[in-house]
C-alpha positions in Angstrom: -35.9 -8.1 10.7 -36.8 -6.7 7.2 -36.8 -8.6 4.4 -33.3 -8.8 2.7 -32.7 -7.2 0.0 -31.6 -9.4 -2.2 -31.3 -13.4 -1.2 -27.8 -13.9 -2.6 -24.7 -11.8 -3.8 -21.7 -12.7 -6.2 -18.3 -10.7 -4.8 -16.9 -9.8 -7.9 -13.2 -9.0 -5.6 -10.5 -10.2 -3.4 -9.0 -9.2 -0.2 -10.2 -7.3 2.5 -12.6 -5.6 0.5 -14.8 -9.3 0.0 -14.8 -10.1 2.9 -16.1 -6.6 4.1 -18.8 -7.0 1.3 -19.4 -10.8 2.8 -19.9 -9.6 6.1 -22.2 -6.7 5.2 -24.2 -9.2 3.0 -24.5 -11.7 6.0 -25.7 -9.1 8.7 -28.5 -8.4 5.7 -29.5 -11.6 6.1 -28.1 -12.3 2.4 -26.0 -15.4 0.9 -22.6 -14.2 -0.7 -21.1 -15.8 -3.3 -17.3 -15.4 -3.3 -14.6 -16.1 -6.5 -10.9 -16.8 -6.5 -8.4 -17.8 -8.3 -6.0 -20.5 -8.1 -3.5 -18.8 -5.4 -6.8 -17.4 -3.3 -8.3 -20.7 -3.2 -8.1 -21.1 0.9 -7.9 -17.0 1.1 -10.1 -15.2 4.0 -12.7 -14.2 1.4 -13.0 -17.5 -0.3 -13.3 -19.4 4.0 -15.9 -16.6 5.1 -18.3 -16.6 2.2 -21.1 -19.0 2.1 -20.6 -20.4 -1.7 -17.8 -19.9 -3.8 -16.8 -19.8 -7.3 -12.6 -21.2 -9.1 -12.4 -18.6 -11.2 -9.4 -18.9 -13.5 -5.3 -18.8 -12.9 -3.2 -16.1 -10.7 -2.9 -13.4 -13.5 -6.2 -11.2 -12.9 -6.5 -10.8 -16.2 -7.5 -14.1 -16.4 -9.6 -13.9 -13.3 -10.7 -11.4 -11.3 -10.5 -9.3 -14.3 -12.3 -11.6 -16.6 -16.1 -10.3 -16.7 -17.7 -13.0 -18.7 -16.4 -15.3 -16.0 -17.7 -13.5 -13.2 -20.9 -13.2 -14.5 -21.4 -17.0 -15.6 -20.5 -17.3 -11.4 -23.2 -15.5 -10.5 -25.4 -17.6 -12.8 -24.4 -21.0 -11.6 -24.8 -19.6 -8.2 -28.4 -18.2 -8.8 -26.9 -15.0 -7.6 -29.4 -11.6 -7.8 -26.8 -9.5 -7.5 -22.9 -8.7 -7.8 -20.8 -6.4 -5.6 -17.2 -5.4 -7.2 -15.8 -3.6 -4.3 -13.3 -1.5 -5.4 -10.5 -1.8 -8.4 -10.9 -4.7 -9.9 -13.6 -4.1 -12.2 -15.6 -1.5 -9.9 -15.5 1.0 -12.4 -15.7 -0.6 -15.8 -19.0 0.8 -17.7 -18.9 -2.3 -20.2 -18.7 -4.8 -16.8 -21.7 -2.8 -15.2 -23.7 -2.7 -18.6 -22.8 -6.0 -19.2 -24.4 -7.3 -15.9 -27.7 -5.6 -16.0 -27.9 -7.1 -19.8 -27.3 -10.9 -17.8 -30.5 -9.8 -15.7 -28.4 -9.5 -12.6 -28.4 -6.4 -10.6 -25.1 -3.9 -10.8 -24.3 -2.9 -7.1 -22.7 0.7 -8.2 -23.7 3.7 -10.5 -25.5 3.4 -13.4 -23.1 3.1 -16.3 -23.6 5.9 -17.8 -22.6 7.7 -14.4 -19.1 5.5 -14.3 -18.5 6.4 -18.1 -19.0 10.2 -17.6 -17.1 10.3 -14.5 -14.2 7.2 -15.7 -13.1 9.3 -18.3 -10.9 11.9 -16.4 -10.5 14.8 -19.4 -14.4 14.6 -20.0 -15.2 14.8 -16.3 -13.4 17.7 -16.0 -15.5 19.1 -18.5 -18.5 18.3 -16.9 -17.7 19.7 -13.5 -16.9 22.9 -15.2 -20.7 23.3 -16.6 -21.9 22.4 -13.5 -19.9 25.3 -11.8 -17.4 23.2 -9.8 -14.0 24.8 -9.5 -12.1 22.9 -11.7 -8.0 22.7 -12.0 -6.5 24.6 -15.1 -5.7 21.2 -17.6 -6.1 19.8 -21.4 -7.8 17.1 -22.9 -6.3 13.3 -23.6 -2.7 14.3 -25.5 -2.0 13.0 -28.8 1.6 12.5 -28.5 4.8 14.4 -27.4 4.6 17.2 -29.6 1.0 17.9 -28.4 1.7 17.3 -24.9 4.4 20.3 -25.2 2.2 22.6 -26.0 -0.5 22.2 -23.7 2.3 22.2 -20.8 3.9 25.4 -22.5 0.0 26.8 -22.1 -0.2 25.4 -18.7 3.2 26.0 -16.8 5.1 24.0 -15.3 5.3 22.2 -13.1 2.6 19.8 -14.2 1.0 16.3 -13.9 0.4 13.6 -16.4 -2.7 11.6 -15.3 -4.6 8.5 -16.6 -7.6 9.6 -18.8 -9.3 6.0 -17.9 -8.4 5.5 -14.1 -6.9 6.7 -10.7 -5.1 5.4 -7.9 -1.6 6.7 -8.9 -1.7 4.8 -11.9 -0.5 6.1 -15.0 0.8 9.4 -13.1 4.1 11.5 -13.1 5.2 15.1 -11.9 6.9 17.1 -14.7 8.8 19.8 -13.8 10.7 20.4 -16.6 10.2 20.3 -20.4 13.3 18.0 -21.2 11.2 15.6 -18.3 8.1 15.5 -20.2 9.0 12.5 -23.1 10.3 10.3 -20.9 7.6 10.9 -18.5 4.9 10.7 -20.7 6.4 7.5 -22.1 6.2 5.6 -18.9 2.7 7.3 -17.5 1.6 5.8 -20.9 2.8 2.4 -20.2 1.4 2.7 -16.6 -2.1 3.8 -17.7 -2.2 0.6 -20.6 -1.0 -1.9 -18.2 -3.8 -0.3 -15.5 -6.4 0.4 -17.2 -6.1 -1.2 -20.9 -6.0 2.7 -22.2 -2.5 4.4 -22.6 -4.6 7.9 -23.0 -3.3 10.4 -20.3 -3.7 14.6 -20.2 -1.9 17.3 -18.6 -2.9 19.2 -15.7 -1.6 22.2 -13.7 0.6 20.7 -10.4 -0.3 22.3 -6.8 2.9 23.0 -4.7 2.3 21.3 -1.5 -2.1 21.0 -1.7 -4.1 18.7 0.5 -6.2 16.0 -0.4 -9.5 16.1 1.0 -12.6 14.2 -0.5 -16.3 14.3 0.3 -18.2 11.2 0.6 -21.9 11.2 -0.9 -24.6 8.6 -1.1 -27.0 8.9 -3.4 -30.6 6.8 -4.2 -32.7 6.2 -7.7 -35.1 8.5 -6.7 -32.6 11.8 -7.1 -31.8 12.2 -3.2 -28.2 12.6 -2.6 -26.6 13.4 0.7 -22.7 14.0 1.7 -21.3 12.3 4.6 -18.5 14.7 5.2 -14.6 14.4 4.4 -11.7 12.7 4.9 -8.5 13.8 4.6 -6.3 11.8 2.6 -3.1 14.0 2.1 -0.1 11.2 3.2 0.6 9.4 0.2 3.1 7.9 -2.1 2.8 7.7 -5.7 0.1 8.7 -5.6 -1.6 6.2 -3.1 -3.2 6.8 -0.3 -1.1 5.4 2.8 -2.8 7.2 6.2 -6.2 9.0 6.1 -8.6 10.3 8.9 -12.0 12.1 9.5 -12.9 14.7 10.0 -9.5 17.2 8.7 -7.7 18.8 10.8 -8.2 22.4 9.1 -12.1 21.8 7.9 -14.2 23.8 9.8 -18.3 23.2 9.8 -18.5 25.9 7.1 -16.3 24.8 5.0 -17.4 21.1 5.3 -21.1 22.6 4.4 -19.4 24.2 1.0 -17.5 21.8 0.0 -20.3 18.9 0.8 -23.0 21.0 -1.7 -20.2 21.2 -4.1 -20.0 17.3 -4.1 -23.3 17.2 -4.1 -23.8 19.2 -7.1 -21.0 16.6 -8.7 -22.9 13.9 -8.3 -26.4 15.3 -9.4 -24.9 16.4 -12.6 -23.7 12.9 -13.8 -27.3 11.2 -12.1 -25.5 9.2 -10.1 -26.4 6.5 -7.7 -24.8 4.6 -5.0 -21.7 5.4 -2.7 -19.0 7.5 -4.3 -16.1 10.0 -3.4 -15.4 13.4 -4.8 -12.0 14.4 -4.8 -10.7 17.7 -4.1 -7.1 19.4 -4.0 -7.4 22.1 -1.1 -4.6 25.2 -0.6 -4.4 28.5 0.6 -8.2 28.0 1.9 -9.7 27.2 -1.8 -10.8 23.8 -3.4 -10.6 22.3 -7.1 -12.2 19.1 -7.9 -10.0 16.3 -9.0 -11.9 13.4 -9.8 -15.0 11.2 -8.9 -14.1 7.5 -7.8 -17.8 6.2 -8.8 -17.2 3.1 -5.8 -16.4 2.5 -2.2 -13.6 3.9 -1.6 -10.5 1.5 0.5 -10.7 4.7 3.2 -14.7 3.9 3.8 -14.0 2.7 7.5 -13.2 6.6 9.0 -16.6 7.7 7.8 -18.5 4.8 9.1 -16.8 5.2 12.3 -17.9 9.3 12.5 -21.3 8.8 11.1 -22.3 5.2 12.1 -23.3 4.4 8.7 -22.9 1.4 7.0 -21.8 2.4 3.8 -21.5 -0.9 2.2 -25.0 -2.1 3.5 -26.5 1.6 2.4 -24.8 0.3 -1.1 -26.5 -2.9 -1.4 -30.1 -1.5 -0.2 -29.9 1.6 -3.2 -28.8 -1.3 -5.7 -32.2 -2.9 -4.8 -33.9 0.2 -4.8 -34.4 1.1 -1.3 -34.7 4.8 -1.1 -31.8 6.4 1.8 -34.8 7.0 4.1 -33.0 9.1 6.3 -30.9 12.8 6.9 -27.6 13.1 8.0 -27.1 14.3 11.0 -26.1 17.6 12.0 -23.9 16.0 14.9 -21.4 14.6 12.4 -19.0 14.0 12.6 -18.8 12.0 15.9 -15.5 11.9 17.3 -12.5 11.2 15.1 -10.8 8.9 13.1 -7.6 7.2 11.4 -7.2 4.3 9.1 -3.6 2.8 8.4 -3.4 0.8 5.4 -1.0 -2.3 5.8 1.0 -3.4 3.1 2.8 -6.2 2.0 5.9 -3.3 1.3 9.4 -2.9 2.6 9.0 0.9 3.8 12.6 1.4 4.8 13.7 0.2 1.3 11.8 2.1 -1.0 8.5 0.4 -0.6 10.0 -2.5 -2.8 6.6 -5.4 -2.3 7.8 -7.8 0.5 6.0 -11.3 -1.1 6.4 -14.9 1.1 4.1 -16.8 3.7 2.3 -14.6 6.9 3.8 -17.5 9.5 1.7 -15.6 12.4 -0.5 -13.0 13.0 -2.2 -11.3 15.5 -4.9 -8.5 15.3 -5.1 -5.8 17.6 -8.1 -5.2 19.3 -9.4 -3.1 22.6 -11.8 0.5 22.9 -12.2 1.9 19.5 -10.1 -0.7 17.1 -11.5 -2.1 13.6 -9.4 -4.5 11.6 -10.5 -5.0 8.1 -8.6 -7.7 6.8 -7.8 -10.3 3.6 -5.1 -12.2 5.6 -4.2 -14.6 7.9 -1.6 -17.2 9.6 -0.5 -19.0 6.7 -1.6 -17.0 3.8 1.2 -16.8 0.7 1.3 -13.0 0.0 2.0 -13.0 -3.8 3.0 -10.6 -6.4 -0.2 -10.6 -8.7 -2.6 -8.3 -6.9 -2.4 -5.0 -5.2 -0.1 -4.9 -2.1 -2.6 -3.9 0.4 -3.0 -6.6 3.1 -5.4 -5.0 5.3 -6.6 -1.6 6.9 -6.4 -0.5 10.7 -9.0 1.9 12.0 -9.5 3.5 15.1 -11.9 5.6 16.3 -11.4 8.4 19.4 -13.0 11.3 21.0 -10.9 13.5 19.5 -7.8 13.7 17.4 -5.3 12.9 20.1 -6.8 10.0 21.8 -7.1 8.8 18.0 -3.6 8.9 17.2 -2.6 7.3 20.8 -4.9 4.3 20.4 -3.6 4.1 17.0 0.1 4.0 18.2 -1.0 1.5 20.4 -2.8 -0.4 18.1 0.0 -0.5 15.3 2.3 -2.2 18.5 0.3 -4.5 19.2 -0.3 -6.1 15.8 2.2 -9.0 15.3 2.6 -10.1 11.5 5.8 -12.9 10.9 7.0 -13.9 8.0 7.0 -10.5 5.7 7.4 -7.2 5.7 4.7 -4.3 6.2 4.0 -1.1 6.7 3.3 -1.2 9.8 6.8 0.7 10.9 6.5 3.5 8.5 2.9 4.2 10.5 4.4 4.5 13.8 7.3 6.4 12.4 4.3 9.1 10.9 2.4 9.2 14.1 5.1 10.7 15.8 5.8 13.0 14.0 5.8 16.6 14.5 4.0 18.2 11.7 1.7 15.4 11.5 0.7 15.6 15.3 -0.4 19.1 14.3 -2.1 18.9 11.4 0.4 20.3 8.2 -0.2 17.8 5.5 0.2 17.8 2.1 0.4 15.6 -0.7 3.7 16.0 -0.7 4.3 15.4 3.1 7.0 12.5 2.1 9.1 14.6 -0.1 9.1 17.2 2.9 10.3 14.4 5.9 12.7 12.1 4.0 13.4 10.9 7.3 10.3 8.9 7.4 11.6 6.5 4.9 14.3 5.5 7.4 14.2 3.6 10.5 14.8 6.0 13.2 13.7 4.0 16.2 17.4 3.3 17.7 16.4 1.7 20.6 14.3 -0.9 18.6 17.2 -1.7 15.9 19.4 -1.7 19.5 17.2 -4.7 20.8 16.8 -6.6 17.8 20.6 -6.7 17.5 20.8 -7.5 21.0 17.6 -10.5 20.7 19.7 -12.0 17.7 23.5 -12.4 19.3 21.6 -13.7 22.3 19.9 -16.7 21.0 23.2 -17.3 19.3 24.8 -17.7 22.3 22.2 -19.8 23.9 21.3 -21.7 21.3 23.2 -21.4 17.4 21.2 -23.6 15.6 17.7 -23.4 17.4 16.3 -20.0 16.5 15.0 -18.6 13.9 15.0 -21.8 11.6 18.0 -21.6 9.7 18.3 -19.3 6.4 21.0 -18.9 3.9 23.0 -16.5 6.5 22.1 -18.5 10.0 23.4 -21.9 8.5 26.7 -20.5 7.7 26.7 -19.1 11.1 25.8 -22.1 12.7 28.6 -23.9 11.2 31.2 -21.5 13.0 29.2 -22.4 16.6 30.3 -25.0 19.5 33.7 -25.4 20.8 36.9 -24.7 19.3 35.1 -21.6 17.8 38.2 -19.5 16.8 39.8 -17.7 13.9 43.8 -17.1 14.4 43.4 -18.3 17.7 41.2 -15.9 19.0 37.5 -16.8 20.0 34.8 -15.3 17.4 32.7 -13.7 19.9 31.5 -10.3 18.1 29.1 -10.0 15.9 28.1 -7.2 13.7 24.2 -7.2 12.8 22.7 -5.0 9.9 19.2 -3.8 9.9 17.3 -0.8 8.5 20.7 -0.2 6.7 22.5 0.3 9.9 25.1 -1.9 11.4 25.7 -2.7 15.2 28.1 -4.6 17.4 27.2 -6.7 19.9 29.7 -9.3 21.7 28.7 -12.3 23.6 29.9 -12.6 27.3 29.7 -15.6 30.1 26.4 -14.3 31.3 24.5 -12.7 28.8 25.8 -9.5 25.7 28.0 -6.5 25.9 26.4 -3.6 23.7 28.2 -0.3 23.5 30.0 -0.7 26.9 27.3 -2.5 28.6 27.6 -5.8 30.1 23.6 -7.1 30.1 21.6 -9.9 31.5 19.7 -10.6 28.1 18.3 -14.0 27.2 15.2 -15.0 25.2 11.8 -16.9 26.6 10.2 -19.4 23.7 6.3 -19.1 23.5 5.7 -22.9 23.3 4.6 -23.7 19.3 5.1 -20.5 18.2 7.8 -18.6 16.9 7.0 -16.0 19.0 9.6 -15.1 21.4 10.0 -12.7 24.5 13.3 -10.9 24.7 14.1 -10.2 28.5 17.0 -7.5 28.9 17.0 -7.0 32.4 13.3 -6.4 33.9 11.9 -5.2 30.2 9.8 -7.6 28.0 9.9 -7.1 24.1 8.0 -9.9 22.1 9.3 -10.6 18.8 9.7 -13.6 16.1 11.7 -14.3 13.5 11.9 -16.3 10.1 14.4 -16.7 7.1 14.3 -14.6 4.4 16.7 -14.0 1.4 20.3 -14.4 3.0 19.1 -13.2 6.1 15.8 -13.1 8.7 12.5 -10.8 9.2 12.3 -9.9 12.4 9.2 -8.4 13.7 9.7 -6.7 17.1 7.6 -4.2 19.1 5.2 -3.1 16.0 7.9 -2.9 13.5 9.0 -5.6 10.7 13.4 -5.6 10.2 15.4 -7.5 7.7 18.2 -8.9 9.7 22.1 -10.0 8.7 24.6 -11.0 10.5 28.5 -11.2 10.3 31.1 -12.8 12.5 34.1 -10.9 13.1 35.8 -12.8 10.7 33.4 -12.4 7.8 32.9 -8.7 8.5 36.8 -8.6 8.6 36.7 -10.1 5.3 34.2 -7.8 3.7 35.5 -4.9 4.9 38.7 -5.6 2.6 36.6 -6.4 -0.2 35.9 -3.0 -1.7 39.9 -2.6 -2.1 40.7 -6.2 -3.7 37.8 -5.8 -6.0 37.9 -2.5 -7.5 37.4 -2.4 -11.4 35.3 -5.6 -10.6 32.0 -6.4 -12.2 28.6 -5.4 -10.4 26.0 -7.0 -10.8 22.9 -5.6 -10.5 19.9 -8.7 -9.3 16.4 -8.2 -8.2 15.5 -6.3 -5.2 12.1 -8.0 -6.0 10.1 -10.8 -7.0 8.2 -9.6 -10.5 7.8 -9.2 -13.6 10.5 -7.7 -16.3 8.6 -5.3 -17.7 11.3 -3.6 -19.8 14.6 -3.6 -20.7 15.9 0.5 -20.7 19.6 -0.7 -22.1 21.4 -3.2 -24.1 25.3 -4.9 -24.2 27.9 -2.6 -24.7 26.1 0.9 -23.7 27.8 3.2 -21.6 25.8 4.3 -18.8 26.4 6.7 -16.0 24.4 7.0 -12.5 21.1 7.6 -12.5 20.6 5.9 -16.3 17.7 4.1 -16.4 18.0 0.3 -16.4 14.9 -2.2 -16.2 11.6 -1.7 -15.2 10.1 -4.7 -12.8 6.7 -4.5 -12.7 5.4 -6.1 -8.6 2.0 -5.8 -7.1 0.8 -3.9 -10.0 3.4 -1.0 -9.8 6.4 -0.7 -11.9 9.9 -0.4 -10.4 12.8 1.0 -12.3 16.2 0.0 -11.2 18.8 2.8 -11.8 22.7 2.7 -12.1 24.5 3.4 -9.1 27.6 4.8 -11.2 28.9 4.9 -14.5 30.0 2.0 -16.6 29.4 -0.4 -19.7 26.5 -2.9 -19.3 29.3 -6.2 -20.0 26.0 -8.6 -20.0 22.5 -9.0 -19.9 21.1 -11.9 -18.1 17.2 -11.5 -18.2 14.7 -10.2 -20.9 11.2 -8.8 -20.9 8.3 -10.8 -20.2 10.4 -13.5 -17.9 9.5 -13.5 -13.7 12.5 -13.0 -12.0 12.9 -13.6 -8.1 15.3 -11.6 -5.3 18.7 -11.6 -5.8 18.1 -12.7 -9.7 20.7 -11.1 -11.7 20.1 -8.6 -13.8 22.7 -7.6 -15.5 26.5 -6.5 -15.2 28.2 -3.7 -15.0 31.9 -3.3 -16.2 34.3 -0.5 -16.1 35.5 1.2 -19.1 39.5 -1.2 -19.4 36.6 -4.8 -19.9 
């Protein structure tokens, strides 16, 4: 074996992306050095690394965020080296400057390179003296009255972006001038809270473009190569949620143009290291849109069609190493998809889904990588960045990619929270997507994506939850708000007027179903079935039997109701008796002119308050703005009225069901 490297690294990160960096660092043959915080101190990172590092309290600021404490890790740790992995601090010129300065080793771009490319408006201008097609935009705005004028030069509609950072931070479509203040007043916000610079510019918006980058390595000695692309187009705010290589629609000609156009990128800033150019792609032409000067979270499809390392070919540059070898004209080999899994309600607006991972199990078989910051018993928080882990496979072609990954996605079992996991298998059977027609804006085209279609799955997890009723009220899933009112109702003498409470009304995916119990198992729209409900023994996994098919499942308490996770998808669960639905239904008429009170959806932070007592609002008024997993959430009004009360204020954490503030009719 060669001689490592370097003999020990400092992981300057968290989550998956550490303990990628730990495990590239041990094949090396090279000691890592991992830091948390208070809330990561038993995290997957922190258990796999061989040293680590308390690093400061849960806000990142404080931590992960906090250079001088990173580095001073490295130095107790007699580290050579640290690695930021991506966010964090990947792409802070003082952090990488500061490093070299401790006599430590920066395991990115020179500074210089992330400075030049960091700054959005005077990247742009770079790529255009280089000759790189660049999109029509102007330089960091000034305020409102200059950002009118550059978007009555450029047209609309148009995008505010982050002068100081990516990754759908600081970002917002404009396509009208009376949306431009109020737009530019939050992007603001988002880009300070981001990046710790509220700068932002204006830039022509593509109807409907792909997103397609090139990956490039590049060494000290001036070499640089391109790996080919990925394409990247299914996204949401901004943020990546599906990518795969190669694209469907690049050919080996356009790959070639594209690749010496990123190529060309990266020589002009002297870059060094793994990085990404970014390109929007339509009607068969390409205009850079940024450099991300890291490894990128979508890394894993290009290892898997190149077989290269990317993380290892990182850490060997940073020591000097030159790339020592072509690519190959064989690329790419095969395809494939990564799935990013989130800690995010995707049937509810993405709303961050926080709480304790009570089980989990990876999927594996032919072709399937599972890069991953979790496991059983891990507290998912609200602090960091929602992404939990990435899935990857890797097939002959597209087809048998998107069939293991189908498969994969239903076999991974995560309990206790939400994910993303649903909204993937929603996408990969989709139509368009099955043949290729992405965009950016590939949401905004299927709506239908954000709701849970998959009757026959809401029809068995309906069906699993009225029949461990009936066998057993109080045994499964350990009683929540909801379930311990239920169980109350259970055992003999069960009755309202008289008349035994034997139907049930269960609400998931914002649907509501009927199921009744019998003497011998459930009826379900006019079928009498022999359903009941096998316990895996110290688990809370269950195996639902309705007739001769198996579904595995498992269930725990959440809010007033359960999560159930069932056959690849994660459900919220409620459920009425008769008797309460009865009572419900009535409500709407004995309560009108009622107060509403608007409470959390979310666990976060209250970022702002948009109203105050006594102003009239009507729907769609802006109300608060909670601030979860590093995104900001704006709760709207879901009809006119006076806000009667106020019951929060900015700065204070609130959690689900939190309230808000009223609501009262004009006659309060």
């Amino acid at each position: 074996m060669n001689h490592p490297p370097f003999s020990r690294v400092l992981v300057a990160n968290r989550g998956e992306i550490a303990v990628r960096v730990v495990r590239a660092c041990r094949e090396l043959g090279i000691e890592s050095v991992a830091v948390y915080s208070e809330p990561d101190r038993l995290a997957p990172h922190v258990l796999q690394a061989d040293l680590s590092v308390p690093i400061g309290p849960a806000r990142a600021t404080e931590s992960y965020l906090d250079g001088g404490k990173l580095i001073a890790a490295a130095r107790r740790t007699t580290a050579e080296a640290i690695h930021p992995g991506y966010g964090c601090l990947a792409e802070n010129p003082d952090f990488a400057r500061s490093v070299g300065e401790a006599g430590l080793v920066f395991i990115g771009p020179p500074p210089e390179a992330i400075e030049a490319m960091g700054d959005k408006t005077r990247a742009r201008q770079l790529m255009r003296d280089a000759g790189v097609p660049v999109i029509p935009g102007s330089e960091a705005l000034t305020g409102a009255e200059d950002a009118a004028t550059a978007a009555r030069d450029i047209g609309f509609p148009l995008m505010l972006k982050a002068a100081a950072g990516g990754g759908g931070k600081g970002m917002r479509i404009v396509r009208a001038l009376e949306e431009l203040e109020p737009a530019l007043e939050r992007a603001r916000s988002e880009a300070e809270q981001a990046f710790g610079d509220p700068r932002v510019y204006v830039e022509r918006f593509l109807e409907r473009p792909r997103h397609i980058e090139i990956q490039v390595l590049a060494d000290a000695s001036g070499t640089v190569v391109h790996l080919g692309e990925r394409e990247c187009s299914i996204q949401r705010r901004h943020q990546k949620l599906i990518e795969e290589s190669p694209s469907p629609v690049v050919d080996e000609a356009l790959r070639e143009r594209m690749g010496r156009v990123a190529i060309e990128a990266a020589r002009a800033v002297g870059y060094r290291g793994a990085g990404t150019v970014e390109f929007l792609f339509v009607d068969g032409e390409f205009y850079f849109l940024e450099m991300n000067t890291r490894i990128q979270v979508e890394h894993p499809v290009t290892e898997l069609v190149t077989g290269v390392d990317l993380v290892q070919e990182q850490i060997r540059v940073a020591a000097g190493d030159p790339l020592g070898w072509e690519p190959d004209p064989g690329w790419p080999l095969g395809h494939a998809i990564e799935c990013r899994i989130g800690g995010e309600d995707p049937f509810n607006g993405f709303l961050p889904s926080a709480g304790r991972i009570t089980e989990l199990e990876a999927p594996a078989g032919p072709g399937v990588r599972w890069d991953s910051g979790i496991s059983a018993g891990y507290e998912v928080g609200l602090h960091y960045d929602p992404l939990l882990a990435k899935l990857v496979v890797h097939g002959a072609d597209r087809d048998q990619a998107i069939g293991r990954m189908r498969r994969a996605l239903e076999e991974l079992h995560v309990a206790g929270i939400i994910t993303t996991q649903s909204f993937h298998l929603a996408v990969l059977g989709e139509a368009d997507f099955l043949a290729g027609r992405l965009s950016i804006e590939y949401l905004d085209d299927h709506p239908d994506l954000l709701h849970d279609t998959d009757t026959r799955l809401l029809e068995a997890a309906a069906i699993a939850a009225v029949t461990q009723i009936r066998a057993a009220p109080d045994g499964w899933p350990p009683p929540g708000a909801s379930a311990q009112r239920l169980a109350a109702r259970e055992g003999s003498g069960r009755s309202w007027l008289g008349v035994p409470l034997v139907k049930y009304y269960v609400t998931a995916a914002g649907k509501t179903l009927l199921v009744e119990t019998t003497e011998t198992g459930v009826r379900f729209a006019d079928r009498e079935l022999d359903a009941h409900i096998d316990t895996v023994p110290g688990s809370s996994r269950r195996h639902l039997r309705i007739g001769e098919r198996g579904i595995p499942l498992a269930a725990q308490p959440a809010d007033d109701g359960w999560v159930l996770a069932i056959g690849g998808r994660s459900l919220r669960l409620t459920i009425e008796d008769e008797r309460t639905h009865a009572i419900r239904e009535l409500a709407p008429g004995l309560g009108a002119g009622a107060p509403r009170e608007v409470r959390a959806p979310m666990a976060g932070l209250v970022l702002r308050l948009e109203v105050s007592e006594g102003q009239h609002v009507s729907s769609g008024t802006g109300l608060i703005v909670i601030e979860a997993m590093k995104m900001e959430n704006e709760l709207r009004a879901q009809g006119s009225g006076i806000v009667t009360s106020i019951a929060t204020k900015e700065g204070q954490t609130v959690n689900p069901g939190d309230l808000l503030l009223t609501l009262g009719t004009e006659d309060d």
